[in-house]
PDB file of C-alpha atoms and ligand atoms in Angstrom:
ATOM      1  CA  MET A   1      14.267   7.923  12.097  1.00 59.00           C
ATOM      2  CA  PRO A   2      13.285  11.437  10.785  1.00 89.00           C
ATOM      3  CA  GLU A   3       9.952  10.894  10.668  1.00 95.00           C
ATOM      4  CA  HIS A   4       8.066  14.031   9.358  1.00 97.00           C
ATOM      5  CA  LYS A   5       4.497  15.111  10.821  1.00 97.00           C
ATOM      6  CA  ILE A   6       2.852  16.502   7.841  1.00 97.00           C
ATOM      7  CA  PRO A   7      -0.743  18.645   9.581  1.00 95.00           C
ATOM      8  CA  MET A   8      -3.686  19.017   7.918  1.00 93.00           C
ATOM      9  CA  GLU A   9      -7.219  20.037   8.054  1.00 90.00           C
ATOM     10  CA  GLY A  10      -7.995  17.693  11.201  1.00 93.00           C
ATOM     11  CA  ALA A  11      -5.285  15.128  11.711  1.00 96.00           C
ATOM     12  CA  SER A  12      -1.663  14.728  10.505  1.00 97.00           C
ATOM     13  CA  LEU A  13       0.068  12.796   8.160  1.00 98.00           C
ATOM     14  CA  SER A  14       3.507  11.226   9.652  1.00 98.00           C
ATOM     15  CA  VAL A  15       5.653  10.219   7.182  1.00 98.00           C
ATOM     16  CA  GLU A  16       9.562   8.867   7.278  1.00 98.00           C
ATOM     17  CA  VAL A  17      11.869   9.758   4.724  1.00 98.00           C
ATOM     18  CA  ARG A  18      15.101   8.444   4.333  1.00 98.00           C
ATOM     19  CA  GLY A  19      18.153   8.424   1.645  1.00 98.00           C
ATOM     20  CA  ALA A  20      18.818  10.831  -1.046  1.00 98.00           C
ATOM     21  CA  GLY A  21      17.530  11.198  -4.699  1.00 97.00           C
ATOM     22  CA  MET A  22      15.186  10.197  -6.844  1.00 98.00           C
ATOM     23  CA  PRO A  23      11.995  10.143  -5.045  1.00 98.00           C
ATOM     24  CA  VAL A  24      10.555   6.179  -4.034  1.00 98.00           C
ATOM     25  CA  VAL A  25       7.483   6.405  -2.338  1.00 99.00           C
ATOM     26  CA  LEU A  26       6.366   2.615  -0.868  1.00 99.00           C
ATOM     27  CA  LEU A  27       2.479   2.422   0.903  1.00 99.00           C
ATOM     28  CA  HIS A  28       1.135  -0.218   2.895  1.00 98.00           C
ATOM     29  CA  GLY A  29      -1.498  -2.484   2.391  1.00 98.00           C
ATOM     30  CA  PHE A  30      -3.878  -2.291   5.709  1.00 98.00           C
ATOM     31  CA  PRO A  31      -4.304  -2.919   9.129  1.00 98.00           C
ATOM     32  CA  LEU A  32      -0.870  -2.131   8.693  1.00 98.00           C
ATOM     33  CA  ASP A  33       1.153   1.275   8.993  1.00 98.00           C
ATOM     34  CA  ARG A  34       4.769   1.806   7.033  1.00 98.00           C
ATOM     35  CA  ALA A  35       6.515  -0.566   9.173  1.00 98.00           C
ATOM     36  CA  MET A  36       5.327  -3.854   7.197  1.00 98.00           C
ATOM     37  CA  TRP A  37       7.911  -1.979   4.235  1.00 98.00           C
ATOM     38  CA  ALA A  38      10.328  -2.095   6.930  1.00 98.00           C
ATOM     39  CA  ALA A  39      13.455  -3.902   4.524  1.00 98.00           C
ATOM     40  CA  GLN A  40      12.974  -1.822   1.926  1.00 98.00           C
ATOM     41  CA  VAL A  41      13.462   1.437   3.202  1.00 98.00           C
ATOM     42  CA  GLU A  42      17.124   0.230   3.929  1.00 98.00           C
ATOM     43  CA  THR A  43      17.185  -1.276   1.266  1.00 98.00           C
ATOM     44  CA  LEU A  44      15.352   1.704  -1.178  1.00 98.00           C
ATOM     45  CA  SER A  45      17.731   4.077   0.959  1.00 98.00           C
ATOM     46  CA  ARG A  46      20.929   3.459  -0.336  1.00 98.00           C
ATOM     47  CA  GLU A  47      20.181   4.655  -3.186  1.00 98.00           C
ATOM     48  CA  PHE A  48      16.803   7.047  -3.575  1.00 98.00           C
ATOM     49  CA  ARG A  49      15.020   9.032  -1.041  1.00 98.00           C
ATOM     50  CA  VAL A  50      12.773   6.778   0.662  1.00 98.00           C
ATOM     51  CA  VAL A  51       9.229   7.977   1.429  1.00 98.00           C
ATOM     52  CA  ALA A  52       6.824   5.681   3.611  1.00 98.00           C
ATOM     53  CA  PRO A  53       3.989   6.937   4.458  1.00 98.00           C
ATOM     54  CA  ASP A  54       0.808   6.199   7.585  1.00 98.00           C
ATOM     55  CA  LEU A  55      -2.192   6.583   5.809  1.00 98.00           C
ATOM     56  CA  ARG A  56      -4.668   8.610   6.907  1.00 98.00           C
ATOM     57  CA  GLY A  57      -5.911   6.495  10.395  1.00 98.00           C
ATOM     58  CA  PHE A  58      -3.053   4.399  10.439  1.00 98.00           C
ATOM     59  CA  GLY A  59       0.329   4.136  12.754  1.00 98.00           C
ATOM     60  CA  LYS A  60       0.924   7.530  13.894  1.00 98.00           C
ATOM     61  CA  SER A  61      -0.945   9.343  11.559  1.00 98.00           C
ATOM     62  CA  THR A  62      -4.357  10.663  12.535  1.00 98.00           C
ATOM     63  CA  LEU A  63      -8.256  10.829  10.638  1.00 98.00           C
ATOM     64  CA  ARG A  64     -10.976  13.253  11.364  1.00 97.00           C
ATOM     65  CA  PHE A  65     -13.547  11.811  13.525  1.00 96.00           C
ATOM     66  CA  ALA A  66     -15.774  12.997  10.598  1.00 97.00           C
ATOM     67  CA  ASP A  67     -13.946   9.524   8.582  1.00 98.00           C
ATOM     68  CA  ILE A  68     -15.127   7.191  10.721  1.00 98.00           C
ATOM     69  CA  ASP A  69     -18.361   7.457   9.821  1.00 97.00           C
ATOM     70  CA  SER A  70     -17.893   8.784   6.553  1.00 98.00           C
ATOM     71  CA  GLY A  71     -15.011   5.665   5.312  1.00 98.00           C
ATOM     72  CA  ILE A  72     -12.037   7.399   3.703  1.00 98.00           C
ATOM     73  CA  ALA A  73     -12.377   6.529   0.200  1.00 98.00           C
ATOM     74  CA  MET A  74      -8.937   5.429  -1.977  1.00 98.00           C
ATOM     75  CA  GLU A  75      -9.341   8.542  -3.596  1.00 98.00           C
ATOM     76  CA  GLY A  76      -8.709  10.295  -0.075  1.00 98.00           C
ATOM     77  CA  TYR A  77      -5.838   8.294   0.225  1.00 98.00           C
ATOM     78  CA  ALA A  78      -4.807   9.439  -2.728  1.00 98.00           C
ATOM     79  CA  GLU A  79      -4.378  13.108  -2.184  1.00 98.00           C
ATOM     80  CA  ASP A  80      -3.693  12.500   1.295  1.00 98.00           C
ATOM     81  CA  LEU A  81      -0.048  11.460  -0.617  1.00 98.00           C
ATOM     82  CA  ILE A  82      -0.376  14.810  -3.023  1.00 98.00           C
ATOM     83  CA  VAL A  83      -0.006  17.435   0.640  1.00 97.00           C
ATOM     84  CA  THR A  84       2.792  14.974   1.313  1.00 98.00           C
ATOM     85  CA  LEU A  85       4.472  15.416  -1.246  1.00 98.00           C
ATOM     86  CA  ASP A  86       3.954  19.283  -1.602  1.00 98.00           C
ATOM     87  CA  ALA A  87       4.918  19.404   1.641  1.00 97.00           C
ATOM     88  CA  LEU A  88       8.682  17.533   1.110  1.00 98.00           C
ATOM     89  CA  SER A  89       9.374  19.814  -1.938  1.00 98.00           C
ATOM     90  CA  ILE A  90       8.580  17.173  -3.793  1.00 98.00           C
ATOM     91  CA  PHE A  91       7.736  18.170  -6.926  1.00 98.00           C
ATOM     92  CA  GLU A  92       9.699  15.854  -9.488  1.00 97.00           C
ATOM     93  CA  PRO A  93       7.629  12.411 -10.933  1.00 98.00           C
ATOM     94  CA  VAL A  94       8.414   9.616  -8.484  1.00 98.00           C
ATOM     95  CA  VAL A  95       7.575   5.609  -8.440  1.00 98.00           C
ATOM     96  CA  LEU A  96       4.960   4.889  -6.587  1.00 98.00           C
ATOM     97  CA  ALA A  97       4.726   1.563  -4.617  1.00 99.00           C
ATOM     98  CA  GLY A  98       1.477   0.458  -3.379  1.00 99.00           C
ATOM     99  CA  PHE A  99       1.052  -3.201  -1.860  1.00 98.00           C
ATOM    100  CA  SER A 100      -2.887  -4.261  -1.265  1.00 98.00           C
ATOM    101  CA  MET A 101      -4.706  -0.796  -0.477  1.00 98.00           C
ATOM    102  CA  GLY A 102      -1.776   0.901  -1.083  1.00 98.00           C
ATOM    103  CA  GLY A 103      -2.833  -0.068  -4.540  1.00 98.00           C
ATOM    104  CA  TYR A 104      -5.362   0.664  -4.595  1.00 98.00           C
ATOM    105  CA  VAL A 105      -4.806   4.186  -3.198  1.00 99.00           C
ATOM    106  CA  ALA A 106      -2.136   4.202  -5.851  1.00 98.00           C
ATOM    107  CA  TRP A 107      -4.615   3.364  -8.729  1.00 98.00           C
ATOM    108  CA  GLN A 108      -6.383   6.283  -7.644  1.00 98.00           C
ATOM    109  CA  PHE A 109      -3.237   7.863  -7.646  1.00 98.00           C
ATOM    110  CA  ALA A 110      -1.630   7.299 -10.126  1.00 98.00           C
ATOM    111  CA  LEU A 111      -5.189   8.086 -12.589  1.00 98.00           C
ATOM    112  CA  ARG A 112      -5.555  11.465 -10.904  1.00 98.00           C
ATOM    113  CA  HIS A 113      -1.593  12.806 -11.198  1.00 98.00           C
ATOM    114  CA  PRO A 114      -0.181  11.363 -14.374  1.00 98.00           C
ATOM    115  CA  GLN A 115       2.087  13.810 -14.339  1.00 98.00           C
ATOM    116  CA  ARG A 116       3.815  12.626 -10.924  1.00 98.00           C
ATOM    117  CA  LEU A 117       4.886   9.476 -11.452  1.00 98.00           C
ATOM    118  CA  ARG A 118       7.803   7.971 -12.708  1.00 98.00           C
ATOM    119  CA  GLY A 119       6.979   4.227 -12.808  1.00 98.00           C
ATOM    120  CA  LEU A 120       4.124   2.612 -10.681  1.00 98.00           C
ATOM    121  CA  VAL A 121       4.449  -1.168  -8.754  1.00 99.00           C
ATOM    122  CA  VAL A 122       1.570  -2.166  -7.584  1.00 98.00           C
ATOM    123  CA  CYS A 123       2.645  -4.862  -4.787  1.00 98.00           C
ATOM    124  CA  ASP A 124      -0.867  -7.968  -4.472  1.00 98.00           C
ATOM    125  CA  THR A 125      -3.229  -6.124  -5.080  1.00 98.00           C
ATOM    126  CA  ARG A 126      -5.989  -5.583  -6.729  1.00 98.00           C
ATOM    127  CA  ALA A 127      -8.459  -3.980  -9.414  1.00 98.00           C
ATOM    128  CA  VAL A 128     -12.115  -5.478  -9.626  1.00 98.00           C
ATOM    129  CA  ALA A 129     -14.353  -3.999  -6.625  1.00 98.00           C
ATOM    130  CA  ASP A 130     -15.944  -5.996  -4.323  1.00 97.00           C
ATOM    131  CA  ALA A 131     -18.387  -8.190  -5.043  1.00 97.00           C
ATOM    132  CA  GLU A 132     -21.491  -7.476  -2.513  1.00 97.00           C
ATOM    133  CA  PRO A 133     -20.680 -10.178   0.667  1.00 98.00           C
ATOM    134  CA  ALA A 134     -16.997  -9.017   0.507  1.00 97.00           C
ATOM    135  CA  ALA A 135     -18.549  -6.126   0.786  1.00 98.00           C
ATOM    136  CA  ALA A 136     -20.768  -6.694   4.097  1.00 98.00           C
ATOM    137  CA  ALA A 137     -18.170  -8.436   5.487  1.00 98.00           C
ATOM    138  CA  ARG A 138     -16.112  -4.886   4.788  1.00 98.00           C
ATOM    139  CA  LEU A 139     -18.961  -3.033   6.517  1.00 98.00           C
ATOM    140  CA  ALA A 140     -19.102  -5.782  10.149  1.00 98.00           C
ATOM    141  CA  MET A 141     -15.933  -5.784  10.675  1.00 98.00           C
ATOM    142  CA  ALA A 142     -15.518  -1.712  10.811  1.00 98.00           C
ATOM    143  CA  GLU A 143     -18.615  -2.293  13.460  1.00 98.00           C
ATOM    144  CA  THR A 144     -17.094  -5.258  15.076  1.00 98.00           C
ATOM    145  CA  VAL A 145     -13.488  -3.548  15.762  1.00 98.00           C
ATOM    146  CA  LEU A 146     -15.317   0.532  17.326  1.00 98.00           C
ATOM    147  CA  ALA A 147     -17.700  -1.460  18.967  1.00 98.00           C
ATOM    148  CA  ALA A 148     -14.339  -3.433  20.921  1.00 98.00           C
ATOM    149  CA  SER A 149     -12.304  -0.118  20.680  1.00 98.00           C
ATOM    150  CA  SER A 150      -9.635  -2.921  19.519  1.00 98.00           C
ATOM    151  CA  ALA A 151      -7.872  -4.370  16.109  1.00 98.00           C
ATOM    152  CA  GLU A 152      -8.476  -7.270  17.428  1.00 98.00           C
ATOM    153  CA  PRO A 153     -11.201  -8.853  14.944  1.00 97.00           C
ATOM    154  CA  ALA A 154      -8.759  -8.253  12.279  1.00 98.00           C
ATOM    155  CA  LEU A 155      -6.436 -10.480  14.088  1.00 98.00           C
ATOM    156  CA  ALA A 156      -8.357 -13.134  11.944  1.00 95.00           C
ATOM    157  CA  MET A 157      -6.715 -11.756   8.473  1.00 96.00           C
ATOM    158  CA  ILE A 158      -3.270 -13.167   9.451  1.00 97.00           C
ATOM    159  CA  GLU A 159      -4.533 -16.421   7.810  1.00 96.00           C
ATOM    160  CA  LYS A 160      -5.044 -14.960   4.609  1.00 97.00           C
ATOM    161  CA  LEU A 161      -2.228 -12.514   4.741  1.00 98.00           C
ATOM    162  CA  LEU A 162       0.387 -14.943   5.510  1.00 98.00           C
ATOM    163  CA  ALA A 163       1.361 -18.460   3.213  1.00 97.00           C
ATOM    164  CA  PRO A 164       1.310 -21.075   5.284  1.00 96.00           C
ATOM    165  CA  GLU A 165       4.537 -22.525   5.500  1.00 96.00           C
ATOM    166  CA  THR A 166       5.194 -18.225   7.000  1.00 96.00           C
ATOM    167  CA  ARG A 167       3.384 -18.626   9.522  1.00 96.00           C
ATOM    168  CA  GLU A 168       4.551 -22.248  10.731  1.00 95.00           C
ATOM    169  CA  SER A 169       8.398 -21.895   9.728  1.00 95.00           C
ATOM    170  CA  ARG A 170       9.015 -18.206  10.848  1.00 96.00           C
ATOM    171  CA  PRO A 171       7.475 -17.435  13.242  1.00 96.00           C
ATOM    172  CA  GLN A 172       8.610 -14.447  13.597  1.00 97.00           C
ATOM    173  CA  VAL A 173       6.906 -12.473  10.676  1.00 98.00           C
ATOM    174  CA  ALA A 174       3.898 -14.250  12.132  1.00 97.00           C
ATOM    175  CA  ALA A 175       4.405 -11.757  15.429  1.00 98.00           C
ATOM    176  CA  ALA A 176       5.757  -8.967  13.524  1.00 98.00           C
ATOM    177  CA  VAL A 177       2.255  -9.234  11.445  1.00 98.00           C
ATOM    178  CA  ARG A 178       0.268  -9.557  14.553  1.00 98.00           C
ATOM    179  CA  ASP A 179       2.029  -6.881  17.099  1.00 98.00           C
ATOM    180  CA  MET A 180       1.254  -4.282  14.054  1.00 98.00           C
ATOM    181  CA  ILE A 181      -2.235  -4.638  13.510  1.00 98.00           C
ATOM    182  CA  LEU A 182      -2.763  -4.953  17.257  1.00 98.00           C
ATOM    183  CA  ARG A 183      -0.844  -1.264  17.794  1.00 98.00           C
ATOM    184  CA  GLN A 184      -3.900  -0.081  14.583  1.00 98.00           C
ATOM    185  CA  PRO A 185      -6.616   2.043  15.329  1.00 98.00           C
ATOM    186  CA  SER A 186      -9.722   0.751  15.308  1.00 98.00           C
ATOM    187  CA  ALA A 187     -11.518   4.037  13.990  1.00 98.00           C
ATOM    188  CA  GLY A 188      -8.308   4.153  11.646  1.00 98.00           C
ATOM    189  CA  ILE A 189      -9.175   0.727  10.542  1.00 98.00           C
ATOM    190  CA  ALA A 190     -13.306   1.254  10.344  1.00 98.00           C
ATOM    191  CA  ALA A 191     -12.744   4.153   8.187  1.00 98.00           C
ATOM    192  CA  ALA A 192     -10.087   1.908   5.589  1.00 98.00           C
ATOM    193  CA  GLN A 193     -13.063  -0.697   5.617  1.00 98.00           C
ATOM    194  CA  ARG A 194     -16.052   1.714   4.841  1.00 98.00           C
ATOM    195  CA  GLY A 195     -13.491   3.444   1.593  1.00 98.00           C
ATOM    196  CA  MET A 196     -12.653  -0.103   0.565  1.00 98.00           C
ATOM    197  CA  ALA A 197     -15.998  -1.158   0.655  1.00 98.00           C
ATOM    198  CA  ARG A 198     -17.163   1.144  -1.848  1.00 97.00           C
ATOM    199  CA  ARG A 199     -13.947   1.178  -4.314  1.00 98.00           C
ATOM    200  CA  PRO A 200     -14.883   1.656  -8.229  1.00 97.00           C
ATOM    201  CA  ASP A 201     -13.113  -1.266  -9.977  1.00 98.00           C
ATOM    202  CA  VAL A 202     -11.028   0.166 -11.760  1.00 98.00           C
ATOM    203  CA  ARG A 203      -9.895  -2.356 -14.761  1.00 98.00           C
ATOM    204  CA  GLY A 204     -11.726   0.039 -17.866  1.00 98.00           C
ATOM    205  CA  GLU A 205      -9.619   3.050 -16.654  1.00 98.00           C
ATOM    206  CA  LEU A 206      -5.847   0.466 -16.345  1.00 98.00           C
ATOM    207  CA  GLN A 207      -4.956   0.856 -20.312  1.00 98.00           C
ATOM    208  CA  ASN A 208      -4.618   5.536 -18.311  1.00 98.00           C
ATOM    209  CA  ILE A 209      -2.017   4.426 -17.093  1.00 98.00           C
ATOM    210  CA  ARG A 210       0.947   4.882 -19.494  1.00 97.00           C
ATOM    211  CA  CYS A 211       4.228   5.271 -16.830  1.00 98.00           C
ATOM    212  CA  PRO A 212       5.716   1.953 -17.117  1.00 98.00           C
ATOM    213  CA  VAL A 213       4.420  -0.205 -14.059  1.00 98.00           C
ATOM    214  CA  LEU A 214       6.306  -2.526 -12.421  1.00 98.00           C
ATOM    215  CA  GLY A 215       3.617  -6.296 -10.416  1.00 98.00           C
ATOM    216  CA  ILE A 216       4.993  -8.081  -7.667  1.00 98.00           C
ATOM    217  CA  VAL A 217       2.982 -10.724  -6.197  1.00 98.00           C
ATOM    218  CA  GLY A 218       3.560 -13.833  -4.076  1.00 98.00           C
ATOM    219  CA  THR A 219       3.226 -17.594  -5.207  1.00 98.00           C
ATOM    220  CA  SER A 220       0.808 -18.621  -2.430  1.00 97.00           C
ATOM    221  CA  ASP A 221      -0.879 -15.014  -2.572  1.00 98.00           C
ATOM    222  CA  VAL A 222      -4.762 -16.519  -1.700  1.00 98.00           C
ATOM    223  CA  ILE A 223      -5.806 -12.449  -1.384  1.00 98.00           C
ATOM    224  CA  SER A 224      -4.438 -10.798  -4.624  1.00 98.00           C
ATOM    225  CA  PRO A 225      -3.567 -14.232  -6.521  1.00 98.00           C
ATOM    226  CA  PRO A 226      -1.209 -14.083  -9.185  1.00 98.00           C
ATOM    227  CA  GLN A 227      -4.018 -15.404 -12.064  1.00 98.00           C
ATOM    228  CA  GLU A 228      -5.611 -12.249 -10.646  1.00 98.00           C
ATOM    229  CA  MET A 229      -2.704 -10.181 -10.849  1.00 98.00           C
ATOM    230  CA  ALA A 230      -0.969 -10.924 -15.087  1.00 98.00           C
ATOM    231  CA  GLU A 231      -4.661 -10.169 -15.345  1.00 98.00           C
ATOM    232  CA  LEU A 232      -4.299  -6.646 -14.209  1.00 98.00           C
ATOM    233  CA  ILE A 233      -0.736  -6.228 -16.038  1.00 98.00           C
ATOM    234  CA  ALA A 234      -1.732  -7.679 -19.377  1.00 98.00           C
ATOM    235  CA  LEU A 235      -4.639  -4.449 -19.331  1.00 98.00           C
ATOM    236  CA  LEU A 236      -2.035  -1.697 -18.226  1.00 98.00           C
ATOM    237  CA  PRO A 237      -0.006  -0.179 -22.178  1.00 98.00           C
ATOM    238  CA  ASP A 238       3.675  -0.841 -20.563  1.00 98.00           C
ATOM    239  CA  ALA A 239       4.058  -3.621 -17.894  1.00 98.00           C
ATOM    240  CA  ARG A 240       5.353  -6.597 -16.299  1.00 98.00           C
ATOM    241  CA  LEU A 241       5.083  -9.488 -13.377  1.00 98.00           C
ATOM    242  CA  VAL A 242       7.576 -10.812 -11.139  1.00 98.00           C
ATOM    243  CA  GLU A 243       6.708 -13.748  -9.362  1.00 98.00           C
ATOM    244  CA  VAL A 244       8.398 -14.028  -5.873  1.00 98.00           C
ATOM    245  CA  PRO A 245       7.501 -17.570  -3.456  1.00 97.00           C
ATOM    246  CA  GLY A 246       5.284 -16.280   0.104  1.00 96.00           C
ATOM    247  CA  GLY A 247       2.217 -15.398   0.252  1.00 98.00           C
ATOM    248  CA  HIS A 248       0.339 -11.737  -0.091  1.00 98.00           C
ATOM    249  CA  MET A 249       2.730 -10.090   2.674  1.00 98.00           C
ATOM    250  CA  ALA A 250       5.085 -10.057   0.190  1.00 98.00           C
ATOM    251  CA  PRO A 251       7.186  -7.290   1.578  1.00 98.00           C
ATOM    252  CA  MET A 252       7.981  -8.677   4.449  1.00 98.00           C
ATOM    253  CA  GLU A 253       7.224 -12.784   3.596  1.00 98.00           C
ATOM    254  CA  ASN A 254       9.669 -12.375   1.203  1.00 97.00           C
ATOM    255  CA  PRO A 255      11.851  -8.901   1.760  1.00 98.00           C
ATOM    256  CA  GLU A 256      14.855  -9.243  -0.404  1.00 98.00           C
ATOM    257  CA  ALA A 257      13.549 -10.265  -3.516  1.00 98.00           C
ATOM    258  CA  VAL A 258      10.783  -7.397  -3.268  1.00 98.00           C
ATOM    259  CA  SER A 259      14.249  -4.860  -2.142  1.00 98.00           C
ATOM    260  CA  GLU A 260      14.825  -6.230  -5.031  1.00 98.00           C
ATOM    261  CA  ALA A 261      12.821  -6.048  -7.650  1.00 98.00           C
ATOM    262  CA  ILE A 262      11.663  -2.784  -7.029  1.00 98.00           C
ATOM    263  CA  LEU A 263      14.996  -1.517  -6.446  1.00 98.00           C
ATOM    264  CA  GLU A 264      16.339  -3.397 -10.139  1.00 98.00           C
ATOM    265  CA  PHE A 265      12.240  -0.683 -11.091  1.00 98.00           C
ATOM    266  CA  ALA A 266      13.378   2.652  -9.625  1.00 98.00           C
ATOM    267  CA  ARG A 267      17.644   2.223 -10.991  1.00 98.00           C
ATOM    268  CA  SER A 268      15.647   2.537 -14.925  1.00 97.00           C
ATOM    269  CA  ARG A 269      13.532   4.596 -14.016  1.00 97.00           C
ATOM    270  CA  SER A 270      15.780   7.134 -12.497  1.00 95.00           C
ATOM    271  CA  SER A 271      17.860   6.268 -15.603  1.00 84.00           C
ATOM    272  CA  GLU A 272      14.642   7.903 -17.764  1.00 75.00           C
ATOM    273  CA  THR A 273      14.536  11.110 -17.088  1.00 58.00           C
TER     274      THR A 273
HETATM  275  C1  MLT B 301      -4.631  -5.218   2.498  1.00 58.17           C
HETATM  276  O1  MLT B 301      -3.106  -6.395   2.016  1.00 58.17           O
HETATM  277  O2  MLT B 301      -4.165  -4.263   2.239  1.00 58.17           O
HETATM  278  C2  MLT B 301      -5.750  -5.783   3.045  1.00 58.17           C
HETATM  279  O3  MLT B 301      -5.771  -6.994   2.155  1.00 58.17           O
HETATM  280  C3  MLT B 301      -6.555  -5.093   1.102  1.00 58.17           C
HETATM  281  C4  MLT B 301      -8.014  -5.598   1.202  1.00 58.17           C
HETATM  282  O4  MLT B 301      -8.771  -5.986   2.627  1.00 58.17           O
HETATM  283  O5  MLT B 301      -8.683  -5.661   0.249  1.00 58.17           O
END
């Protein structure tokens, strides 16, 4: 697997790069790593140069000690992506796909660096900030995983990440998600939860994202439900929404449909130079 290590002050980012052509970047969700995009990397890399980073503190990317207490803001992960693209000498605009937490990061990237973006895919994500109880629950989970020195407390999320039908009829998908969660460092989980707890509501800024946007949502997603995604898609000047059967983890629950949707969108963006 072509893995690149990108040094940063006090940390290092690990990124998988496959294929050639227009860059398509895939940002994973929480508390996961780039392996969640395995099916999409396979399909998209036949036509495009796919860049799949582990966000700071997840997978094989490390974090700075100070990140644990301060948390990592979504803007911080977005700036890491600029560091990553520059290190890979990717200066042309990319198609960026962000899943859930990766979507929170993708909004920040799109708002801060529109000239680096050719098209945006937001998959099972949200634009609102957390309500107070949700933010408090994140801060509590940060404490719990750090106290346990383990990702195990985060396993409770599986119930919401996957549709009941997926958990019952495809235990191998549930097992893959479980293994992925368990291998995440507690420090990375805590830093992300503390960052997400104070992420901004971006709904008022979505009108400023001028590039074409594709939304993808699982029909049974309970974290970023189809109705909520339809509302945020309506706030974007040039966007459409595709619904695919399954829960929140559409890229793993329905890999073919998600790969096809991103592939078709990427093709449409690569023909527009
Ligand atoms: C994710 O899938 O990335 C998480 O559900 C995002 C979140 O916790 O808000």
